[in-house]
XYZ file of N, CA, C and O in Angstrom:
672
model
N -37.217 -6.534 -28.488
C -37.378 -5.599 -27.147
C -36.355 -5.950 -26.061
O -35.714 -5.301 -25.438
N -36.069 -7.124 -25.688
C -35.111 -7.622 -24.774
C -33.438 -7.848 -25.389
O -32.828 -8.140 -24.420
N -33.279 -7.837 -26.702
C -31.974 -7.896 -27.070
C -31.273 -6.496 -27.022
O -31.859 -5.633 -27.452
N -30.120 -6.785 -26.502
C -28.975 -5.488 -26.551
C -28.049 -6.004 -27.394
O -27.821 -7.249 -27.935
N -27.644 -4.889 -28.198
C -26.694 -4.865 -29.223
C -25.188 -5.450 -28.704
O -25.343 -5.197 -27.314
N -24.700 -6.136 -29.446
C -23.324 -6.486 -28.990
C -22.344 -5.439 -28.671
O -21.357 -5.435 -27.864
N -22.361 -4.209 -29.356
C -21.641 -3.244 -28.824
C -21.823 -2.423 -27.714
O -20.918 -1.897 -27.079
N -23.182 -2.548 -27.479
C -23.604 -1.849 -25.860
C -23.046 -2.665 -24.868
O -22.802 -2.209 -23.854
N -22.782 -3.965 -25.081
C -22.353 -4.763 -23.897
C -20.510 -4.616 -23.557
O -20.372 -4.788 -22.823
N -20.089 -4.067 -24.504
C -18.725 -3.803 -24.585
C -18.583 -2.443 -23.672
O -18.465 -1.379 -24.403
N -18.688 -2.517 -22.572
C -18.718 -1.041 -21.473
C -17.268 -0.810 -21.465
O -16.443 -0.970 -21.615
N -17.464 0.464 -20.794
C -16.040 1.354 -20.483
C -15.178 0.593 -19.615
O -13.982 0.573 -19.685
N -15.991 -0.228 -18.505
C -15.197 -0.805 -17.501
C -14.198 -1.921 -18.279
O -13.251 -2.265 -17.944
N -14.954 -2.681 -19.289
C -14.364 -3.830 -19.958
C -13.315 -3.375 -20.629
O -12.345 -3.974 -20.955
N -13.520 -2.168 -21.348
C -12.236 -1.698 -22.142
C -11.148 -1.352 -21.311
O -10.129 -1.524 -21.670
N -11.503 -0.452 -20.327
C -10.343 -0.088 -19.358
C -9.539 -1.515 -18.925
O -8.309 -1.826 -19.067
N -10.356 -2.491 -18.533
C -9.740 -3.655 -17.986
C -9.038 -4.378 -19.208
O -7.949 -5.036 -18.790
N -9.884 -4.481 -20.374
C -8.990 -4.967 -21.417
C -7.596 -4.079 -21.609
O -6.442 -4.949 -22.160
N -7.764 -2.810 -21.600
C -6.406 -2.140 -21.813
C -5.603 -2.429 -20.828
O -4.233 -2.467 -21.164
N -5.753 -2.366 -19.658
C -4.776 -2.688 -18.338
C -4.325 -4.111 -18.645
O -2.778 -4.174 -18.327
N -4.956 -5.131 -19.096
C -4.490 -6.553 -18.863
C -3.515 -6.573 -20.462
O -2.514 -7.029 -20.268
N -3.666 -5.779 -21.405
C -2.821 -5.904 -22.515
C -1.538 -5.165 -22.233
O -0.472 -5.573 -22.380
N -1.652 -3.744 -21.332
C -0.304 -3.274 -20.956
C 0.715 -4.162 -19.965
O 1.709 -4.340 -20.228
N -0.001 -4.882 -19.144
C 0.420 -5.805 -18.265
C 1.002 -6.882 -18.898
O 2.448 -7.289 -18.932
N 0.233 -7.526 -19.982
C 1.126 -8.687 -20.789
C 2.115 -8.077 -21.702
O 3.079 -9.112 -21.710
N 2.054 -7.208 -22.177
C 3.235 -6.646 -22.985
C 4.118 -5.911 -22.272
O 5.188 -5.509 -22.993
N 4.236 -6.089 -21.025
C 5.285 -5.634 -20.218
C 5.461 -3.892 -20.316
O 6.413 -3.439 -20.293
N 4.271 -3.249 -20.627
C 4.560 -1.944 -20.828
C 3.958 -1.257 -19.469
O 3.325 -0.377 -19.774
N 4.130 -1.737 -18.617
C 3.799 -1.102 -17.192
C 4.387 0.329 -17.371
O 3.779 1.469 -16.571
N 5.466 0.678 -17.744
C 5.808 1.927 -17.793
C 5.150 2.928 -18.297
O 5.262 4.189 -17.905
N 4.182 2.657 -19.086
C 3.513 3.512 -19.801
C 2.315 3.817 -18.794
O 1.566 4.717 -18.813
N 1.781 2.835 -17.947
C 0.723 2.851 -17.430
C 0.699 3.803 -16.098
O 0.010 4.634 -15.910
N 1.869 3.524 -15.555
C 2.044 4.536 -14.331
C 2.046 5.672 -14.415
O 1.335 6.585 -13.587
N 2.718 6.479 -15.522
C 2.493 7.863 -15.493
C 1.259 8.332 -16.007
O 0.781 9.465 -15.394
N 0.666 7.390 -16.675
C -0.867 7.567 -17.028
C -1.784 7.782 -15.853
O -2.661 8.663 -15.655
N -1.541 7.015 -14.874
C -2.509 6.945 -13.491
C -1.894 8.347 -12.569
O -3.000 8.750 -12.131
N -0.624 8.290 -12.926
C -0.116 9.567 -12.088
C -0.759 10.961 -12.662
O -1.368 11.463 -12.208
N -0.685 10.831 -14.006
C -1.444 12.229 -14.531
C -2.768 12.255 -14.375
O -3.500 13.299 -14.277
N -3.496 11.079 -14.229
C -4.954 11.028 -14.322
C -5.332 11.612 -12.661
O -6.341 12.371 -12.598
N -4.590 11.014 -12.075
C -4.835 11.479 -10.519
C -4.610 12.861 -10.063
O -5.265 13.409 -9.539
N -3.376 13.384 -10.856
C -3.270 14.929 -10.716
C -4.187 15.659 -11.262
O -4.782 16.721 -10.759
N -4.722 15.243 -12.368
C -5.985 15.979 -13.311
C -7.250 15.806 -12.489
O -7.810 17.003 -12.163
N -7.436 14.671 -11.731
C -8.555 14.656 -10.692
C -8.588 15.664 -10.054
O -9.702 15.901 -9.168
N -7.433 15.600 -9.273
C -7.242 16.223 -7.759
C -7.268 17.848 -8.229
O -7.923 18.655 -7.342
N -6.702 18.230 -9.378
C -6.994 19.476 -9.697
C -8.559 19.908 -9.967
O -8.772 21.006 -9.818
N -9.310 18.951 -10.429
C -10.656 19.170 -10.702
C -11.408 19.476 -9.460
O -12.111 20.364 -9.284
N -10.838 18.503 -8.490
C -11.684 18.495 -7.131
C -11.335 19.879 -6.550
O -11.908 20.419 -5.773
N -9.912 20.251 -6.726
C -9.538 21.737 -6.011
C -10.286 22.653 -6.727
O -10.559 23.918 -5.747
N -10.364 22.698 -8.012
C -11.015 23.783 -8.410
C -12.738 24.023 -8.049
O -13.066 25.054 -7.930
N -13.169 22.835 -7.894
C -14.631 22.844 -7.432
C -14.820 23.227 -6.357
O -15.580 23.897 -5.709
N -13.564 23.121 -5.481
C -13.678 23.493 -3.977
C -13.525 24.890 -3.766
O -13.565 25.570 -2.674
N -12.905 25.790 -5.178
C -12.736 27.156 -4.931
C -11.493 27.674 -4.749
O -11.083 28.590 -4.658
N -10.268 26.685 -5.064
C -9.021 26.868 -4.606
C -8.118 26.929 -6.258
O -9.083 26.758 -7.239
N -7.060 27.132 -6.242
C -6.273 27.217 -7.230
C -5.496 25.793 -7.420
O -4.647 25.535 -6.332
N -5.507 25.021 -8.280
C -4.846 23.873 -8.292
C -3.293 23.940 -8.698
O -2.830 23.335 -7.655
N -2.915 25.097 -9.534
C -1.374 25.016 -9.250
C -0.957 25.676 -8.175
O -0.064 25.081 -7.357
N -1.575 26.533 -7.140
C -1.208 27.054 -5.926
C -1.006 25.706 -4.946
O -0.359 25.625 -4.299
N -2.281 24.901 -5.120
C -2.391 23.911 -4.049
C -1.100 22.526 -4.534
O -0.701 22.268 -3.360
N -0.870 22.491 -5.558
C 0.399 21.528 -6.120
C 1.507 22.238 -5.607
O 2.306 21.305 -5.315
N 1.629 23.561 -5.836
C 3.010 24.210 -5.138
C 3.084 24.106 -3.806
O 3.939 24.048 -3.555
N 2.199 24.250 -3.065
C 2.236 24.053 -1.694
C 2.502 22.770 -1.365
O 3.071 22.384 -0.164
N 1.814 21.861 -2.130
C 2.127 20.131 -1.708
C 3.832 20.112 -1.951
O 4.353 19.486 -0.913
N 4.264 20.551 -2.846
C 5.731 20.402 -3.146
C 6.447 21.065 -2.102
O 7.628 20.476 -1.678
N 6.155 22.128 -1.984
C 6.962 23.043 -0.970
C 6.972 22.334 0.549
O 7.832 22.170 1.092
N 5.673 21.828 1.002
C 5.586 21.548 2.048
C 6.339 19.766 2.402
O 6.500 19.322 3.446
N 6.544 19.271 1.335
C 7.078 17.903 1.203
C 8.684 17.891 0.963
O 9.255 17.239 1.485
N 9.235 18.877 0.029
C 10.544 18.619 -0.010
C 11.397 20.059 0.071
O 12.812 19.872 0.056
N 11.111 21.291 0.678
C 11.975 22.220 0.864
C 12.136 22.200 2.299
O 11.440 22.562 3.196
N 13.278 22.023 2.542
C 13.768 21.956 4.013
C 14.090 20.620 4.575
O 13.614 19.768 4.177
N 15.312 20.942 5.358
C 15.577 19.611 5.985
C 14.511 18.781 6.921
O 14.438 17.644 6.931
N 13.634 19.217 7.741
C 12.761 18.920 8.413
C 11.670 18.362 7.615
O 11.429 17.063 7.727
N 11.446 18.982 6.389
C 10.208 18.279 5.548
C 10.891 16.868 5.012
O 9.958 16.187 4.830
N 11.999 16.978 4.452
C 12.616 15.621 3.765
C 12.668 14.750 4.706
O 12.574 13.629 4.451
N 13.157 14.956 6.092
C 13.422 13.831 7.169
C 11.745 13.421 7.479
O 11.944 12.239 7.687
N 10.902 14.208 7.623
C 9.619 13.852 7.621
C 9.067 12.920 6.763
O 8.490 11.933 6.883
N 9.158 13.414 5.553
C 8.954 12.660 4.352
C 9.466 11.129 4.357
O 8.796 10.242 4.068
N 10.767 11.049 4.638
C 11.485 9.749 4.573
C 11.039 9.042 5.685
O 10.934 7.840 5.552
N 10.801 9.715 6.970
C 10.388 8.911 8.237
C 9.016 8.386 8.070
O 8.715 7.317 8.306
N 8.012 8.784 7.177
C 6.654 8.192 6.951
C 6.630 7.686 5.970
O 5.884 6.566 5.705
N 7.528 7.738 4.805
C 7.368 6.782 3.633
C 8.354 5.503 3.680
O 7.693 4.617 3.095
N 9.317 5.172 4.487
C 10.260 4.248 4.470
C 9.191 3.148 5.015
O 9.158 1.880 4.531
N 8.325 3.198 5.729
C 7.688 2.088 6.452
C 6.638 1.438 5.183
O 6.418 0.596 5.254
N 6.091 2.502 4.644
C 5.224 2.452 3.453
C 5.859 1.722 2.254
O 5.340 0.465 1.798
N 6.951 1.876 2.126
C 7.821 1.191 1.229
C 8.172 -0.211 1.424
O 8.020 -0.922 0.595
N 8.652 -0.340 2.805
C 8.870 -1.666 3.011
C 7.607 -2.642 3.070
O 7.744 -3.380 2.605
N 6.356 -1.834 3.463
C 5.250 -2.736 3.524
C 4.820 -3.065 2.112
O 4.192 -4.168 1.681
N 5.162 -2.060 1.270
C 4.834 -2.303 -0.262
C 5.363 -3.366 -0.969
O 5.004 -4.280 -1.720
N 6.614 -3.665 -0.545
C 7.474 -4.880 -0.921
C 6.840 -6.283 -0.319
O 6.694 -7.224 -0.922
N 6.045 -6.093 0.933
C 5.703 -7.332 1.193
C 4.459 -7.550 0.452
O 4.089 -8.700 0.353
N 3.587 -6.618 0.036
C 2.513 -6.917 -0.547
C 2.846 -7.116 -1.783
O 1.875 -8.001 -2.467
N 3.735 -6.952 -2.189
C 4.319 -7.513 -4.136
C 4.219 -8.977 -3.643
O 4.022 -9.496 -4.730
N 5.378 -9.513 -2.563
C 5.475 -10.821 -2.501
C 4.078 -11.587 -2.457
O 4.066 -12.566 -3.165
N 3.112 -10.857 -1.537
C 2.081 -11.593 -1.436
C 0.996 -11.796 -2.975
O 0.539 -12.741 -3.059
N 1.261 -10.486 -3.459
C 0.248 -10.380 -4.704
C 0.982 -11.448 -5.803
O 0.288 -11.999 -6.456
N 2.163 -11.590 -5.704
C 3.019 -12.603 -6.681
C 2.581 -13.752 -6.126
O 2.348 -14.701 -7.424
N 2.287 -14.162 -5.054
C 1.869 -15.782 -4.874
C 0.376 -15.565 -5.075
O -0.175 -16.875 -4.571
N -0.321 -14.903 -5.291
C -1.832 -14.694 -5.482
C -2.608 -14.822 -4.256
O -3.646 -15.649 -4.151
N -1.969 -14.106 -3.411
C -2.521 -13.757 -1.751
C -3.155 -12.475 -1.719
O -2.213 -11.605 -2.281
N -4.178 -12.137 -1.218
C -4.580 -10.894 -1.084
C -4.217 -10.492 0.601
O -4.867 -10.995 1.384
N -3.171 -9.732 0.856
C -2.923 -9.485 2.175
C -3.241 -7.980 2.567
O -2.600 -7.160 1.684
N -4.166 -7.949 3.678
C -4.454 -6.462 3.796
C -4.176 -6.058 5.373
O -4.641 -5.109 5.713
N -3.154 -7.080 5.890
C -2.788 -6.813 7.273
C -1.760 -6.042 7.388
O -1.290 -6.163 8.566
N -1.157 -5.587 6.502
C 0.404 -4.638 6.639
C 0.202 -3.757 7.646
O 1.263 -3.673 8.665
N -0.808 -3.026 7.812
C -0.836 -1.969 8.751
C -0.967 -2.251 10.005
O -0.126 -1.831 10.943
N -1.798 -3.189 10.535
C -1.824 -4.061 11.741
C -0.493 -4.576 12.183
O -0.213 -4.441 13.166
N 0.065 -5.242 11.043
C 1.445 -5.817 11.293
C 2.521 -4.624 11.774
O 3.205 -4.955 12.698
N 2.473 -3.720 11.086
C 3.435 -2.847 11.458
C 3.243 -2.056 12.707
O 4.180 -1.837 13.615
N 1.896 -2.022 13.045
C 1.266 -1.231 14.411
C 1.953 -2.274 15.439
O 2.379 -1.720 16.601
N 1.558 -3.660 15.181
C 1.947 -4.678 16.231
C 3.538 -4.532 16.686
O 3.847 -4.699 17.460
N 4.135 -4.524 15.636
C 5.398 -4.455 15.518
C 6.042 -3.419 16.087
O 7.068 -3.532 17.077
N 5.551 -2.258 15.850
C 5.982 -1.038 16.672
C 5.827 -1.056 18.187
O 6.795 -0.588 18.749
N 4.755 -1.586 18.516
C 4.345 -1.755 19.930
C 5.491 -2.602 20.683
O 5.761 -2.327 21.750
N 5.739 -3.805 20.064
C 6.595 -4.831 20.630
C 8.260 -4.156 20.600
O 8.712 -4.237 21.708
N 8.511 -3.526 19.607
C 9.723 -2.900 19.529
C 9.804 -1.864 20.608
O 10.845 -1.787 21.346
N 8.718 -1.115 20.893
C 8.471 -0.062 21.914
C 8.826 -0.797 23.371
O 9.521 -0.346 24.415
N 8.219 -1.924 23.640
C 8.084 -2.603 24.857
C 9.568 -3.348 24.865
O 10.055 -3.135 26.076
N 10.114 -3.714 23.987
C 11.668 -4.232 24.284
C 12.474 -3.098 24.500
O 13.323 -3.539 25.363
N 12.498 -1.863 23.808
C 13.566 -0.986 24.253
C 13.245 -0.242 25.524
O 13.980 -0.007 26.251
N 11.886 -0.292 26.063
C 11.696 0.236 27.353
C 11.780 -0.510 28.224
O 12.288 -0.060 29.628
N 11.339 -1.629 28.361
C 11.359 -2.763 29.524
C 12.943 -3.589 29.653
O 13.215 -3.728 30.813
N 13.696 -3.693 28.649
C 14.707 -4.323 28.680
C 15.918 -3.387 28.910
O 17.072 -3.851 29.086
N 15.820 -1.869 29.113
C 16.766 -1.116 29.259
C 18.352 -1.234 28.353
O 19.054 -1.167 28.978
N 18.033 -1.542 27.041
C 18.997 -1.767 26.383
C 19.519 -0.158 26.200
O 19.116 0.507 25.302
N 20.727 0.209 26.772
C 21.382 1.492 26.458
C 22.142 1.724 25.229
O 22.497 2.499 24.736
N 22.627 0.539 24.784
C 23.559 0.450 23.751
C 22.821 0.375 22.462
O 22.114 -0.309 22.268
N 22.860 1.614 21.655
C 22.164 1.691 20.498
C 22.418 0.673 19.298
O 21.696 0.318 18.560
N 23.919 0.046 19.640
C 24.337 -0.955 18.537
C 23.403 -2.211 18.892
O 23.566 -2.994 18.065
N 23.158 -2.485 20.036
C 22.528 -3.731 20.390
C 20.866 -3.605 20.678
O 20.354 -4.425 19.953
N 20.572 -2.232 20.804
C 19.246 -2.126 21.031
C 18.445 -1.881 19.723
O 17.267 -2.252 19.812
N 18.856 -0.965 18.856
C 18.124 -0.933 17.510
C 17.731 -2.277 16.922
O 16.774 -2.469 16.428
N 19.030 -3.158 16.631
C 18.849 -4.273 15.960
C 17.972 -5.135 16.484
O 17.173 -5.738 15.839
N 18.062 -5.275 17.917
C 17.200 -6.137 18.503
C 15.662 -5.679 18.670
O 14.607 -6.563 18.490
N 15.437 -4.363 18.422
C 13.964 -3.837 18.391
C 13.563 -4.218 17.217
O 12.243 -4.641 16.897
N 14.130 -4.203 15.920
C 13.978 -4.248 14.722
C 13.518 -5.995 14.620
O 12.689 -5.910 13.974
N 14.538 -6.857 15.153
C 14.262 -8.361 14.916
C 12.876 -8.566 15.604
O 12.070 -9.362 15.163
N 12.737 -8.103 16.865
C 11.461 -8.522 17.731
C 10.432 -7.825 17.028
O 9.161 -8.739 16.941
N 10.328 -6.607 16.325
C 9.310 -6.116 15.584
C 8.691 -6.883 14.440
O 7.639 -7.131 14.273
N 9.880 -7.291 13.647
C 9.727 -8.299 12.434
C 8.939 -9.698 12.925
O 8.103 -9.935 12.335
N 9.488 -10.010 14.035
C 9.048 -11.384 14.458
C 7.577 -11.349 14.903
O 6.664 -11.988 14.609
N 7.289 -10.187 15.737
C 5.880 -10.123 16.141
C 5.021 -9.424 14.871
O 3.805 -10.515 14.906
N 5.306 -8.907 13.809
C 4.568 -8.651 12.697
C 4.286 -10.239 11.849
O 3.164 -10.274 11.601
N 5.225 -10.898 11.924
C 5.012 -12.329 11.259
C 4.170 -13.164 12.199
O 3.557 -13.882 11.597
N 4.120 -12.988 13.109
C 3.148 -14.165 14.135
C 1.889 -13.430 13.932
O 0.871 -14.397 13.854
N 1.537 -12.022 13.637
C 0.326 -11.748 13.324
C -0.063 -12.169 12.069
O -1.410 -12.621 11.822
N 0.649 -12.309 11.324
C 0.487 -12.881 9.739
C 0.139 -14.204 9.824
O -0.476 -15.005 9.068
N 1.038 -14.990 10.573
C 0.878 -16.232 10.693
C -0.471 -16.777 11.632
O -1.084 -17.774 11.121
N -1.077 -15.926 12.258
C -2.528 -16.249 12.711
C -3.389 -16.342 11.558
O -4.334 -17.367 11.090
N -3.270 -15.263 10.458
C -4.026 -15.379 9.308
C -3.709 -16.498 8.500
O -4.658 -17.272 7.976
N -2.658 -16.905 8.393
C -2.122 -18.073 7.241
C -2.634 -19.395 8.029
O -3.069 -20.307 7.308
N -2.692 -19.531 9.443
C -3.289 -20.505 10.042
C -4.565 -20.763 9.874
O -5.187 -22.035 9.159
N -5.443 -19.815 9.737
C -6.714 -19.928 9.363
C -7.116 -20.093 7.837
O -8.058 -20.890 7.522
N -6.351 -19.813 7.358
C -6.316 -20.092 5.621
C -6.015 -21.475 5.259
O -6.719 -22.182 4.515
N -5.002 -22.018 5.971
C -4.443 -23.331 5.708
C -5.393 -24.282 6.349
O -5.798 -25.332 5.890
N -5.711 -24.113 7.758
C -6.235 -24.887 8.380
C -7.963 -25.112 8.128
O -8.624 -26.181 8.000
N -8.544 -24.119 8.067
C -9.885 -23.959 7.962
C -10.264 -23.628 6.444
O -11.506 -23.125 6.334
N -9.440 -23.112 5.635
C -9.794 -22.737 4.423
C -10.651 -21.441 4.319
O -11.258 -21.053 3.432
N -10.207 -20.800 5.383
C -10.856 -19.296 5.467
C -10.470 -18.056 4.538
O -9.009 -18.364 4.177
N -11.226 -17.467 3.986
C -10.489 -16.171 3.200
C -9.773 -15.437 4.140
O -10.377 -14.839 5.154
N -8.645 -14.920 3.711
C -7.491 -14.188 4.403
C -7.939 -12.918 4.547
O -7.890 -12.174 5.638
N -8.817 -12.247 3.695
C -9.317 -11.133 3.848
C -10.238 -10.918 4.920
O -10.208 -10.019 6.021
N -11.038 -11.684 5.006
C -12.160 -11.867 5.958
C -11.663 -12.219 7.597
O -11.790 -11.319 8.400
N -10.591 -13.127 7.551
C -9.866 -13.003 8.793
C -9.136 -12.036 9.066
O -9.114 -11.401 10.462
N -8.456 -11.394 8.290
C -7.771 -10.125 8.800
C -8.852 -8.935 9.006
O -8.124 -8.601 10.168
N -9.835 -9.035 8.464
C -10.621 -7.663 8.939
C -11.450 -7.919 10.346
O -11.645 -7.190 11.115
N -11.682 -9.345 10.521
C -12.076 -9.951 11.969
C -11.028 -9.635 12.935
O -11.576 -9.486 14.229
N -9.773 -9.696 12.751
C -8.765 -9.652 13.579
C -8.588 -8.123 14.160
O -7.804 -7.594 15.139
N -9.555 -7.412 13.418
C -9.518 -5.849 13.942
C -10.562 -5.839 15.121
O -10.309 -4.808 15.650
N -11.329 -6.450 15.004
C -12.407 -6.513 16.358
C -11.933 -7.403 17.455
O -12.047 -8.080 18.103
């Protein structure tokens, strides 16, 4: 009555977890990424269909809105470049086995400091103003990350908790 069979304990989550770990161990991540993208597209198509729309029309509108025209490409690059830079920072943190979730706050704080530098110091030369704003923004973002690192090292606090509590 209380015994479970060994096959029922082998759940779908453990199968997926075992498959992902096998793919990563075997350096076959190149097969995992297209699979995840295709699953996301398929699930999105199902949701669009349930909402009463045409998945093909929705995806064509998505591509048209992102890539057709100079303005759309410029906007795409403008919004995706900071995300790409933050993902590089996340990859370094994950490689060091740290879970850093403060990238958005660091980016926002860096943007605020860059704006303050450019507006208050009246740097009219773009060859001096832009690099100085980038340097000050990077230092400001690092200082926000340093607060989390201080609490992690000094008090052995979880960096996720400290990052979340810095929101308030």
